[in-house]
Short mmCIF file of C-alpha atoms and ligand atoms in Angstrom, two decimals:
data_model
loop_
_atom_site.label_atom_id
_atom_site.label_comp_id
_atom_site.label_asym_id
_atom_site.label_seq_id
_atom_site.Cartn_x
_atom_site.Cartn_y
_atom_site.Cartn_z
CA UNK T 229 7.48 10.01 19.29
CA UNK T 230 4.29 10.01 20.15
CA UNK T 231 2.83 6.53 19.97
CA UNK T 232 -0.74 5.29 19.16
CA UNK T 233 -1.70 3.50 22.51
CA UNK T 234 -3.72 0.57 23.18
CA UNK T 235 -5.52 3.31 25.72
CA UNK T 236 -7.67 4.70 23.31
CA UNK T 237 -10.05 1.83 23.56
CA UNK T 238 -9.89 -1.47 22.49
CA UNK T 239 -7.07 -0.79 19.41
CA UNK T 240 -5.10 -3.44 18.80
CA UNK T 241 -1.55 -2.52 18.09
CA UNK T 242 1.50 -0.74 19.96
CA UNK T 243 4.92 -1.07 20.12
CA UNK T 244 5.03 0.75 24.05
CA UNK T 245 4.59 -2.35 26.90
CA UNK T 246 1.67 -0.76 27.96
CA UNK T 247 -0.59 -2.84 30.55
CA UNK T 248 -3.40 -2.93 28.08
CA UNK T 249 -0.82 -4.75 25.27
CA UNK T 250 -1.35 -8.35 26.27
CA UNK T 251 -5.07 -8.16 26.97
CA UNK T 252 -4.83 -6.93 22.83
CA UNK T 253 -2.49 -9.31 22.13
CA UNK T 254 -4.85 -12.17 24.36
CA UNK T 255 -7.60 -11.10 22.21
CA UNK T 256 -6.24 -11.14 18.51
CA UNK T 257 -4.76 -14.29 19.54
CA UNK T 258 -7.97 -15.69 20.72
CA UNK T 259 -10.43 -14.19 17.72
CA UNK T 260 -7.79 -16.12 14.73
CA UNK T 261 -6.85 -19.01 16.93
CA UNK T 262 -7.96 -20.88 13.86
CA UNK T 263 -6.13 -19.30 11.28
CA UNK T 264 -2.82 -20.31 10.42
CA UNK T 265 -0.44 -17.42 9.89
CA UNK T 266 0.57 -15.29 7.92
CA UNK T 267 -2.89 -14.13 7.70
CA UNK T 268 -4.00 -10.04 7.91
CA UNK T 269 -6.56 -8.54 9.99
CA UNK T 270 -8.93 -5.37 9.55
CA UNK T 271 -10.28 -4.44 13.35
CA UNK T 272 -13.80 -3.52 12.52
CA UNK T 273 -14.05 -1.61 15.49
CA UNK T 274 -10.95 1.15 14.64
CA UNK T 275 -11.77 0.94 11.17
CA UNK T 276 -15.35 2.75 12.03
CA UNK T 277 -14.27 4.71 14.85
CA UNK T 278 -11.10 5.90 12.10
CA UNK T 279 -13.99 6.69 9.52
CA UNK T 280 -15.95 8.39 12.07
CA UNK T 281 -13.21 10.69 12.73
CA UNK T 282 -11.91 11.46 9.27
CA UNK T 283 -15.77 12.86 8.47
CA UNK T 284 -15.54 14.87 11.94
CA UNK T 285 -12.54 16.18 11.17
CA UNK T 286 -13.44 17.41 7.37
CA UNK T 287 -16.25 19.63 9.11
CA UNK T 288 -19.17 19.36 6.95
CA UNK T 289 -16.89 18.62 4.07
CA UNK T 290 -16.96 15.56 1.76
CA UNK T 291 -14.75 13.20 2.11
CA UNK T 292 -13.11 11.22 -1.14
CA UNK T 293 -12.11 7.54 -0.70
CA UNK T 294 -8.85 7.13 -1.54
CA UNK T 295 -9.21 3.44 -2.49
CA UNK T 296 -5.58 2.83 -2.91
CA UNK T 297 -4.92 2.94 0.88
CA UNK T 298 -7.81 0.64 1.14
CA UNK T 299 -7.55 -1.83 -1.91
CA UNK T 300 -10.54 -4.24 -0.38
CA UNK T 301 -14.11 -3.74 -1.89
CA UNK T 302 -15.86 -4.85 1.24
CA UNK T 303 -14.11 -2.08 3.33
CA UNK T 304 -14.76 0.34 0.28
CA UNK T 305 -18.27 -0.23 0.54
CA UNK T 306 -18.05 -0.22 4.43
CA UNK T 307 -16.33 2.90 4.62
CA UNK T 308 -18.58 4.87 1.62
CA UNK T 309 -21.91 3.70 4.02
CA UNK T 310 -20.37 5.25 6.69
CA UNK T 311 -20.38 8.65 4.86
CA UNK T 312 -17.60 8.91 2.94
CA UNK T 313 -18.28 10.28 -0.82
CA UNK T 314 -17.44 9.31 -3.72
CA UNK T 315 -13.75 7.00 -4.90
CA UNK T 316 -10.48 8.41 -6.04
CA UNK T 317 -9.23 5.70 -7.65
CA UNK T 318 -5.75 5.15 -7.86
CA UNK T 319 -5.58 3.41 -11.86
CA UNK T 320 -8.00 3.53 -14.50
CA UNK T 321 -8.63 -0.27 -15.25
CA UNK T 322 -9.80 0.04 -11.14
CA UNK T 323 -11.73 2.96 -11.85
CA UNK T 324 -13.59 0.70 -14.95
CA UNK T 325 -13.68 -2.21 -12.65
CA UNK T 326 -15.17 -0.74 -9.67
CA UNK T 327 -17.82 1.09 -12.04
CA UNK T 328 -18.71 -2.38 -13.09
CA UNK T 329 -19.47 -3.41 -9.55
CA UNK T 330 -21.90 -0.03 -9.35
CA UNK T 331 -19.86 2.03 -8.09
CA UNK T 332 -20.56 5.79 -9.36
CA UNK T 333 -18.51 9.32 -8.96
CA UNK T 334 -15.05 7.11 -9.47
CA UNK T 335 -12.02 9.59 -10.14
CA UNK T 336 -9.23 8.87 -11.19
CA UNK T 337 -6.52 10.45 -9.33
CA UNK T 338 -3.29 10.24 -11.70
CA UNK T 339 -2.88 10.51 -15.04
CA UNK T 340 -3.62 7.42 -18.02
CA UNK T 341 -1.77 6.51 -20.60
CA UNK T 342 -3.32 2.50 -21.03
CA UNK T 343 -5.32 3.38 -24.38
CA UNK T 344 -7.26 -0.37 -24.16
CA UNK T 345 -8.82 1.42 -20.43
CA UNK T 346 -8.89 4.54 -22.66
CA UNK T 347 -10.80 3.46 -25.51
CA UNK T 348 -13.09 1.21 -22.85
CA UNK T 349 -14.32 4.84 -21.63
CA UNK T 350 -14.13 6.36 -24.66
CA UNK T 351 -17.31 3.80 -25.98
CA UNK T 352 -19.42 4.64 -22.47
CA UNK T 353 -18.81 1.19 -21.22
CA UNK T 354 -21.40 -1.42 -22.70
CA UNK T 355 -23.26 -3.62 -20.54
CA UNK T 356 -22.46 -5.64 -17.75
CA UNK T 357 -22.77 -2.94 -15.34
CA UNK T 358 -20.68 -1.01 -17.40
CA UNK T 359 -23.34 0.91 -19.18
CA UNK T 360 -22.66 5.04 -19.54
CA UNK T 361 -19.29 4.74 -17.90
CA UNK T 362 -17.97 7.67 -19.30
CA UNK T 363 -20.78 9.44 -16.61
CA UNK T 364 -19.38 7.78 -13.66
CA UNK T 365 -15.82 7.94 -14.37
CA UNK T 366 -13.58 10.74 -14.29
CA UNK T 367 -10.15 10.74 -15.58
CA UNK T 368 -6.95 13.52 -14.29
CA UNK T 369 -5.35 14.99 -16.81
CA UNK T 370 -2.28 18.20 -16.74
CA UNK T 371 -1.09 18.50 -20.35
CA UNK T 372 -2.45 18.84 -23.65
CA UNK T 373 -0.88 14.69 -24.40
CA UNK T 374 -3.17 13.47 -21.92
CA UNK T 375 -6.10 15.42 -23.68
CA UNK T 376 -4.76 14.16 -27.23
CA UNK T 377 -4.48 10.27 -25.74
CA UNK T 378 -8.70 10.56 -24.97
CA UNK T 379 -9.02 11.40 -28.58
CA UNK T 380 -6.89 8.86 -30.07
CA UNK T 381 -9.14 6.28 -27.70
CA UNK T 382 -12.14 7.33 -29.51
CA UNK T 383 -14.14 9.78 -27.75
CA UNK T 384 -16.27 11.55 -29.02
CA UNK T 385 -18.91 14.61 -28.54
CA UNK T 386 -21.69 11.67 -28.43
CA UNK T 387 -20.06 9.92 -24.90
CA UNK T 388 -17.55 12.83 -24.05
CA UNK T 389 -14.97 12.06 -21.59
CA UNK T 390 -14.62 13.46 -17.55
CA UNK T 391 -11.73 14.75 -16.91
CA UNK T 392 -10.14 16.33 -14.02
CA UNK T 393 -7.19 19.01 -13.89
CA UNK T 394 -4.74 17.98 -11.61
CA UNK T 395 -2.99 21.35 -10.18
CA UNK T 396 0.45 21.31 -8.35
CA UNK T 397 0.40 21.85 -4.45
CA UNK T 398 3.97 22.39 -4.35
CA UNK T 399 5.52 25.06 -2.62
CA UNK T 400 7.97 27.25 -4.57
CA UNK T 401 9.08 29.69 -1.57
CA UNK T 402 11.63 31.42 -4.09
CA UNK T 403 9.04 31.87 -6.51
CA UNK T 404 10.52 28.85 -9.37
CA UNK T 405 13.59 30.04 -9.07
CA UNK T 406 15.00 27.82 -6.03
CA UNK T 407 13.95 24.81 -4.35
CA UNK T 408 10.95 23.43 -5.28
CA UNK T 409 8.75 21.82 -2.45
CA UNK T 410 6.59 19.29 -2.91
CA UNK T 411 5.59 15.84 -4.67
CA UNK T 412 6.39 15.92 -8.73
CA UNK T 413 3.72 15.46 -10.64
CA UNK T 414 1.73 18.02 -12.42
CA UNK T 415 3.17 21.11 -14.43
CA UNK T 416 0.50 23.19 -13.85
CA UNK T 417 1.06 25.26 -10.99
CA UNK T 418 -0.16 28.85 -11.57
CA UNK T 419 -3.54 29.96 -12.29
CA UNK T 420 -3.37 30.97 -15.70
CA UNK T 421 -1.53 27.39 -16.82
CA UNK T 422 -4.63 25.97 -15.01
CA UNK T 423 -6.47 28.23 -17.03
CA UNK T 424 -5.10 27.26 -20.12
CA UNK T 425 -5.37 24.16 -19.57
CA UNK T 426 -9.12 24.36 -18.95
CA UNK T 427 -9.43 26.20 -22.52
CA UNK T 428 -8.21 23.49 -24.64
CA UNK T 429 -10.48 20.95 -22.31
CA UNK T 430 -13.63 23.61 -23.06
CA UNK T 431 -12.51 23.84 -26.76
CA UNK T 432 -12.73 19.93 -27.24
CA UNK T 433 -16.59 18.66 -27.62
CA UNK T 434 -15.34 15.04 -26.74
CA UNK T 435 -14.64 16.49 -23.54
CA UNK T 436 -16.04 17.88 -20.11
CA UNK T 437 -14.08 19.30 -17.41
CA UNK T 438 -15.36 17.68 -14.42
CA UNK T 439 -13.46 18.84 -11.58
CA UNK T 440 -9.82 20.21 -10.26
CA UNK T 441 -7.79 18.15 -7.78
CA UNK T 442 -4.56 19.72 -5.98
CA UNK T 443 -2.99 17.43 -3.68
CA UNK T 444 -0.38 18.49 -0.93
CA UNK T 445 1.38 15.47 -0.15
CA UNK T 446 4.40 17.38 1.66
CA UNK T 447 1.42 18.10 3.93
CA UNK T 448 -1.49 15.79 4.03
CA UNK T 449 1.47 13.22 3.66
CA UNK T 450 4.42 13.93 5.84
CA UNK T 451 4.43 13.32 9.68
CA UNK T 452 5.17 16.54 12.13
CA UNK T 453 6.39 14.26 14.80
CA UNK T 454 9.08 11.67 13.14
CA UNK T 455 10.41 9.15 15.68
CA UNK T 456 14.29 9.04 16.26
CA UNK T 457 16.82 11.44 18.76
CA UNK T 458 15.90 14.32 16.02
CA UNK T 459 12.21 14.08 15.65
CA UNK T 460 11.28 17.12 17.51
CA UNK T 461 13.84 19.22 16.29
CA UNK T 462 12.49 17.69 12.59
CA UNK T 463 9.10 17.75 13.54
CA UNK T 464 9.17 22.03 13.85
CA UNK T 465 10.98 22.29 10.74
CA UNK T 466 8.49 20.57 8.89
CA UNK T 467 5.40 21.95 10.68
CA UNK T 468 6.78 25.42 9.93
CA UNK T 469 7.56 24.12 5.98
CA UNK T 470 3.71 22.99 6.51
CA UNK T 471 2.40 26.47 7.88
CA UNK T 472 4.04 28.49 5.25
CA UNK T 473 3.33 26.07 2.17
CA UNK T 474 -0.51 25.77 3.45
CA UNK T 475 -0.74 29.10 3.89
CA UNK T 476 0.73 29.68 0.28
CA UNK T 477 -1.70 27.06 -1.02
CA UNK T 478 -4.70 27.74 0.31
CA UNK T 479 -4.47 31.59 -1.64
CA UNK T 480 -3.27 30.05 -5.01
CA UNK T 481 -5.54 27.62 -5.05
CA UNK T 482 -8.81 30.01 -4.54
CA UNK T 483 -7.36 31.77 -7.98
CA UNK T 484 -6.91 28.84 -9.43
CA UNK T 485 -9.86 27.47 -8.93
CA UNK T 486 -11.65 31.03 -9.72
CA UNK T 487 -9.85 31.22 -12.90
CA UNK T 488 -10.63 27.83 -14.10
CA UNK T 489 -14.46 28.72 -13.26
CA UNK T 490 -14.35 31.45 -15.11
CA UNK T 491 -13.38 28.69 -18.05
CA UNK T 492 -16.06 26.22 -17.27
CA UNK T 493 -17.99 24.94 -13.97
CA UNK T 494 -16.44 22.80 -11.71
CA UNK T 495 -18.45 20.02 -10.22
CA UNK T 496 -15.46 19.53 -7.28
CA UNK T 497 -12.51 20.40 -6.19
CA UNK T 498 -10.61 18.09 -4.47
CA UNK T 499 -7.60 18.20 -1.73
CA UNK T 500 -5.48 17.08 0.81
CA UNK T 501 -5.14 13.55 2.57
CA UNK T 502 -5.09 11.76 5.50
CA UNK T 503 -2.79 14.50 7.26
CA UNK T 504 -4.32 17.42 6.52
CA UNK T 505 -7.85 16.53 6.39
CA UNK T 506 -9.15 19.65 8.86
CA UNK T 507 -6.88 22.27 7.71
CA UNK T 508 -7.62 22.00 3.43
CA UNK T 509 -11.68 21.26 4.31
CA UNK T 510 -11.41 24.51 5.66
CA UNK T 511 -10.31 26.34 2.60
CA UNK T 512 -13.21 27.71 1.34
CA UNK T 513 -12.07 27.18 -2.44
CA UNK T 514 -11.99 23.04 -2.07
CA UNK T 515 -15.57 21.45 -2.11
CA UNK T 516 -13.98 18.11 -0.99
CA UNK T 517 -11.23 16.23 0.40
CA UNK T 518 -9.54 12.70 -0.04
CA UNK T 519 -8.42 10.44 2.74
CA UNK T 520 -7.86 6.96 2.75
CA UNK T 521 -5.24 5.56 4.90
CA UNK T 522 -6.24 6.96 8.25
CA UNK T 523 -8.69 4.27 7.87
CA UNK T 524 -6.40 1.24 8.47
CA UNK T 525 -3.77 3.99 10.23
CA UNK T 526 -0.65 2.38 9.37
CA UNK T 527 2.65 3.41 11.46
CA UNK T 528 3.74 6.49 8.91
CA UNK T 529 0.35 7.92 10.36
CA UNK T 530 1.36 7.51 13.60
CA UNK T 531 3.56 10.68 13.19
CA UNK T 532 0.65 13.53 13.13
CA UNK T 533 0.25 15.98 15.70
CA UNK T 534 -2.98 17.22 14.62
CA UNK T 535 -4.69 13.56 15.17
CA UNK T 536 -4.28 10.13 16.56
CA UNK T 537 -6.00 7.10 14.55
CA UNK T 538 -6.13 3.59 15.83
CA UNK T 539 -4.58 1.19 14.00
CA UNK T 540 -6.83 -1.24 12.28
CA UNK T 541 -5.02 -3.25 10.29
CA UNK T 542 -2.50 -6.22 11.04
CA UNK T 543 -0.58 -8.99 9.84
CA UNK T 544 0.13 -11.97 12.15
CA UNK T 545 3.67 -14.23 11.29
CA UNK T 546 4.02 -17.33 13.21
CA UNK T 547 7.54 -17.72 14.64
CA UNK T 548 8.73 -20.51 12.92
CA UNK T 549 12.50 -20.83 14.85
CA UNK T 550 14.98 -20.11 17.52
CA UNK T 551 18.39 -18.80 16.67
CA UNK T 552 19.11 -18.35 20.12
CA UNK T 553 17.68 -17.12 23.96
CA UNK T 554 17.31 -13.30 22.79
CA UNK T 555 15.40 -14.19 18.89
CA UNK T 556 12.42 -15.40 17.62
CA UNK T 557 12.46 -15.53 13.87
CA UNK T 558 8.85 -15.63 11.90
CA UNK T 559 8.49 -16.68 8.39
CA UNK T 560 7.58 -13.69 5.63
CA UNK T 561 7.81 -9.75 7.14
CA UNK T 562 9.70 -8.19 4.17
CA UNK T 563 6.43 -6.25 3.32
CA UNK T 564 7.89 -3.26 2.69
CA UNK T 565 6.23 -0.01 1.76
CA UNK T 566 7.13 2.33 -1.14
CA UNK T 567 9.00 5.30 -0.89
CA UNK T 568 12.30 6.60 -0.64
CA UNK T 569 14.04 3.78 1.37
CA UNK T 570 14.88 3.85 4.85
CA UNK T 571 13.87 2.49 8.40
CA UNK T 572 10.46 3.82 8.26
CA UNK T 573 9.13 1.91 5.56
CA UNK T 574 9.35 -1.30 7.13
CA UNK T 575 6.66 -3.13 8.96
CA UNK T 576 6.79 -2.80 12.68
CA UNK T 577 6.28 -5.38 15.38
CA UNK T 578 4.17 -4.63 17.90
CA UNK T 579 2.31 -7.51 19.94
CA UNK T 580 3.72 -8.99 21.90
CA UNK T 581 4.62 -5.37 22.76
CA UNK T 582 8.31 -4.49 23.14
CA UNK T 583 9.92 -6.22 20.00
CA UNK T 584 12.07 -4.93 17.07
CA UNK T 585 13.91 -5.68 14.15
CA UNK T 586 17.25 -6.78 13.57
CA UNK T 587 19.15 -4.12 12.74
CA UNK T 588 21.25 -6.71 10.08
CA UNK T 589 18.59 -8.45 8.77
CA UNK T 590 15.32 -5.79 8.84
CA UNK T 591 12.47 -7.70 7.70
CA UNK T 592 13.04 -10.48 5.24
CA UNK T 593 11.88 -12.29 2.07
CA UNK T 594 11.43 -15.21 3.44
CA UNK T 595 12.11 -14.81 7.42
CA UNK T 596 11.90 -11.75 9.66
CA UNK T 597 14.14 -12.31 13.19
CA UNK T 598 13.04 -10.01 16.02
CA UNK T 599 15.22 -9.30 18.88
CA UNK T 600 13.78 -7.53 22.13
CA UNK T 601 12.82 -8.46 25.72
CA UNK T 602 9.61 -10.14 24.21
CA UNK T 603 11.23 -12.37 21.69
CA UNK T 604 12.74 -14.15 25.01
CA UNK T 605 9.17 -15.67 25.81
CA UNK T 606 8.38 -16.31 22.06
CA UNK T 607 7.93 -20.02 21.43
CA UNK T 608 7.54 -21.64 18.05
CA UNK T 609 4.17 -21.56 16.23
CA UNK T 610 3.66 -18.45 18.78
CA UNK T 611 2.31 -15.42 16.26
CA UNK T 612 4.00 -11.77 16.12
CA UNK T 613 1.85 -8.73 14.58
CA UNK T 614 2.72 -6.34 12.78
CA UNK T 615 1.53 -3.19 11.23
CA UNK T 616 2.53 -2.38 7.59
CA UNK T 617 4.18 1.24 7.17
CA UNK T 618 1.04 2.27 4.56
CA UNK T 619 -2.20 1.32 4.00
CA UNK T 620 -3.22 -0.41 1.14
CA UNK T 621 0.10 -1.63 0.39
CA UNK T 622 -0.48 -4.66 2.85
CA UNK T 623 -3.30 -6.02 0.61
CA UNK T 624 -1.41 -6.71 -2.49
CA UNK T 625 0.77 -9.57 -0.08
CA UNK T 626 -2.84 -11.02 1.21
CA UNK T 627 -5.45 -12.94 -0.76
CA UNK T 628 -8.29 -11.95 2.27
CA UNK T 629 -8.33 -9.80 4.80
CA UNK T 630 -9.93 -11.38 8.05
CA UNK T 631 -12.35 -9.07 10.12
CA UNK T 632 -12.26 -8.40 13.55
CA UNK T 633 -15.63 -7.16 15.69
CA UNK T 634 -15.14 -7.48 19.44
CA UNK T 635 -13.47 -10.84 20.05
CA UNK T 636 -13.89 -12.76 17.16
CA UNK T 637 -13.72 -12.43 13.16
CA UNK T 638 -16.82 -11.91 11.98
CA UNK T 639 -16.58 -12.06 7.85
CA UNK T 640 -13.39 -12.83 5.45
CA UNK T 641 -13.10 -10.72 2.59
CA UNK T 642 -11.23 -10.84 -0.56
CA UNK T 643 -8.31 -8.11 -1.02
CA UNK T 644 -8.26 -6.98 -4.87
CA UNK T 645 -5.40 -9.09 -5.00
CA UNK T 646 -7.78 -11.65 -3.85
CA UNK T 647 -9.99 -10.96 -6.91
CA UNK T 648 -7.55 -11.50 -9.24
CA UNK T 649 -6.91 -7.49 -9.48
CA UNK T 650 -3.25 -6.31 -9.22
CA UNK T 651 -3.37 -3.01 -10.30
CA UNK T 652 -0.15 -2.05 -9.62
C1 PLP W 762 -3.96 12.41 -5.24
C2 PLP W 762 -4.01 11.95 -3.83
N1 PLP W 762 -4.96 12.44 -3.01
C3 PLP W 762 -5.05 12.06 -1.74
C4 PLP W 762 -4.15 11.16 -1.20
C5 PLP W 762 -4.28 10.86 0.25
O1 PLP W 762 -4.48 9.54 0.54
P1 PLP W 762 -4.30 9.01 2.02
O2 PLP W 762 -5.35 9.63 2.85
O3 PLP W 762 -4.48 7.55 1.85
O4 PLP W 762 -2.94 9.37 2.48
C6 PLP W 762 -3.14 10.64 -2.01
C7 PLP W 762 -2.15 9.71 -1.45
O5 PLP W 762 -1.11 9.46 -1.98
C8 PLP W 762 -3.06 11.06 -3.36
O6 PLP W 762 -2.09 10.60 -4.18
#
């Protein structure tokens, strides 16, 4: 596997003893010395330079927030003045709540069905920085019940309602009739079910079709380099699954897209992620695309061929006890990420560099042992980092989220969590 050095500049995270881990390690140590673990970290520094490279690699193209991989408002904010466009928001009490805090062009990225957040957008909003919020907030929607839920709310020709047709990416390489490839969310996967679709939206005055979002997450998602003895046999059968779907994609979604403009205008059309940021900018058909963890570059991310992020967020755990010579246990580490379960969802030591789980014990609820030739010189009240498996995920076990700039942390920022605001 290829690994995200500590060469690339002054990144802050690897698992590989590389000579540059301990001045990292030396450094993070040195810039929270006053913190008492567990406490998490944003590097400032490979936060911008991952920013910076997610616009450079869209070419010219928008690129879409994806606040859920973020999940703090200062980094939000940082990341939108460094030229990213627009949020996809990931529920729609956080769409409402961001829109509150000014933030326009908020969409919604999977369907609603909370009818109190509903009936909130249905009535434009109503002071407190709420006003006209039916303007700055878009809603997804792939089925006449989602359509029929915005009515029930309330709306109404007077504040009509944004919404955005969410299109299937998947790949059906049999045509429906065998395996179907690809994340399972919308129905609509052809053009004229998109179509459709748009027809009933265009038919109902409480409503205005906004925009058309088709996300591949079997590509923008899913790693062509896995770790392990059969990544690279792994990593060419999914980069050929990736050539063939994209290719697939990129034609249906220029009909879809022209048959759903033939219903009504589109102000965007959204796609991709992280992973496939360069290849679905350069479909001409998509106006925009969304990326949001190859900001903080968590270790799934690691797995790309087509580019290398630095990692930018942490989590330190002090080592709180000695079982014997060969472990160091810390206290916390079972932040796991979502997903089908298995070893790559778990958080991964990596400073001091050369650590690993326990095979037994992964990463716990309460304590996390870590076996390697590092955890020989760990001492108690010594600190282990991690990095979390996905992005935003980290922020819902962390109040604040200190951040780093050169050797020191510079500002400590509230998480959502931090706020009060646990989405999901
Ligand atoms: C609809 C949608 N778009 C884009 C993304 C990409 O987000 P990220 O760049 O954080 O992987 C996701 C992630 O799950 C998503 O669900």
């Amino acid at each position: 596997m290829r690994r995200a050095t500590l060469a690339q500049g002054p990144a802050l995270a690897s698992e590989a003893v590389t000579d540059a881990a301990e001045p990292a390690r030396a450094r993070l140590d040195a810039a929270t010395a006053g913190l008492e673990p567990p406490f998490a970290v944003v590097d400032l520094d490979a936060f911008d330079a991952n920013a910076a490279d997610l616009l450079r690699r869209a070419g010219g193209k928008p690129v879409r927030l994806a606040s859920k991989s973020v999940r703090v408002r200062a980094l939000i904010e940082r990341a939108l003045g460094a030229g990213l466009q627009g949020i996809l928001a990931f529920t729609l009490p956080e769409a409402l709540w961001l829109a509150g805090h000014g933030h326009d062009d908020v969409v919604v990225a999977y369907p609603t069905a909370d009818r109190a957040a509903l009936r909130e957008l249905a009535m434009g909003g109503g002071g407190g920085g709420r006003d006209r919020i039916h303007e700055r907030v878009t809603v997804m929607v792939d089925s006449r019940e989602h359509l029929d839920a915005i009515r029930a709310a309330g709306a109404s020709a007077a504040a009509p309602v944004r919404v955005c047709l969410d299109v299937d990416a998947g790949w059906w390489p049999l045509g429906g009739r065998g395996p179907r490839i690809g994340t399972k969310r919308s129905p609509l996967h052809t053009p004229a079910a998109a179509a459709a679709l748009a027809r009933e939206i265009a038919a109902r005055p409480e409503l205005v079709l906004d925009g058309l979002m088709s996300y591949e997450a079997h590509i923008a998602g899913l790693g062509d380099r896995p770790p392990g003895r059969l990544g690279a046999l792994a990593g060419a059968a999914i980069a050929g699954m990736q050539s063939a779907s994209g290719r697939e994609l990129a034609a249906r979604r220029a009909e879809v897209v022209a048959a759903v403009s033939a219903v009504a205008p589109l102000r965007f059309v959204n796609g991709g992620g992280t992973g496939s940021v360069e290849r679905t900018a350069a479909e001409a058909a998509v106006t925009e695309v969304a990326a949001g963890s190859g900001l903080f570059a968590p270790t799934l991310f690691d797995a790309y061929r087509s580019f290398t992020a630095r990692p930018a967020a942490l989590f330190a755990l002090p080592v709180v006890r000695r079982p014997s010579a060969g472990v160091a246990t810390v206290l916390g580490g079972g932040y796991l990420a979502s997903g089908a379960a298995g070893g790559d969802r778990l958080p991964r030591p990596v400073l001091p560099a050369g650590l690993r789980l326990d095979r037994q014990e992964g990463a716990g609820e309460v304590q996390t042992p870590v076996t390697g030739e590092a955890a020989r010189a760990l001492r108690v009240g010594d600190r282990v980092w991690f990095r979390h498996a996905k992005a935003g995920e980290l922020c819902e076990r962390f109040d604040a989220v200190h951040l780093i700039r050169g050797g020191a942390v510079v500002e400590t920022v509230p998480t959502y969590r931090g706020e009060g605001m646990t989405f999901l």
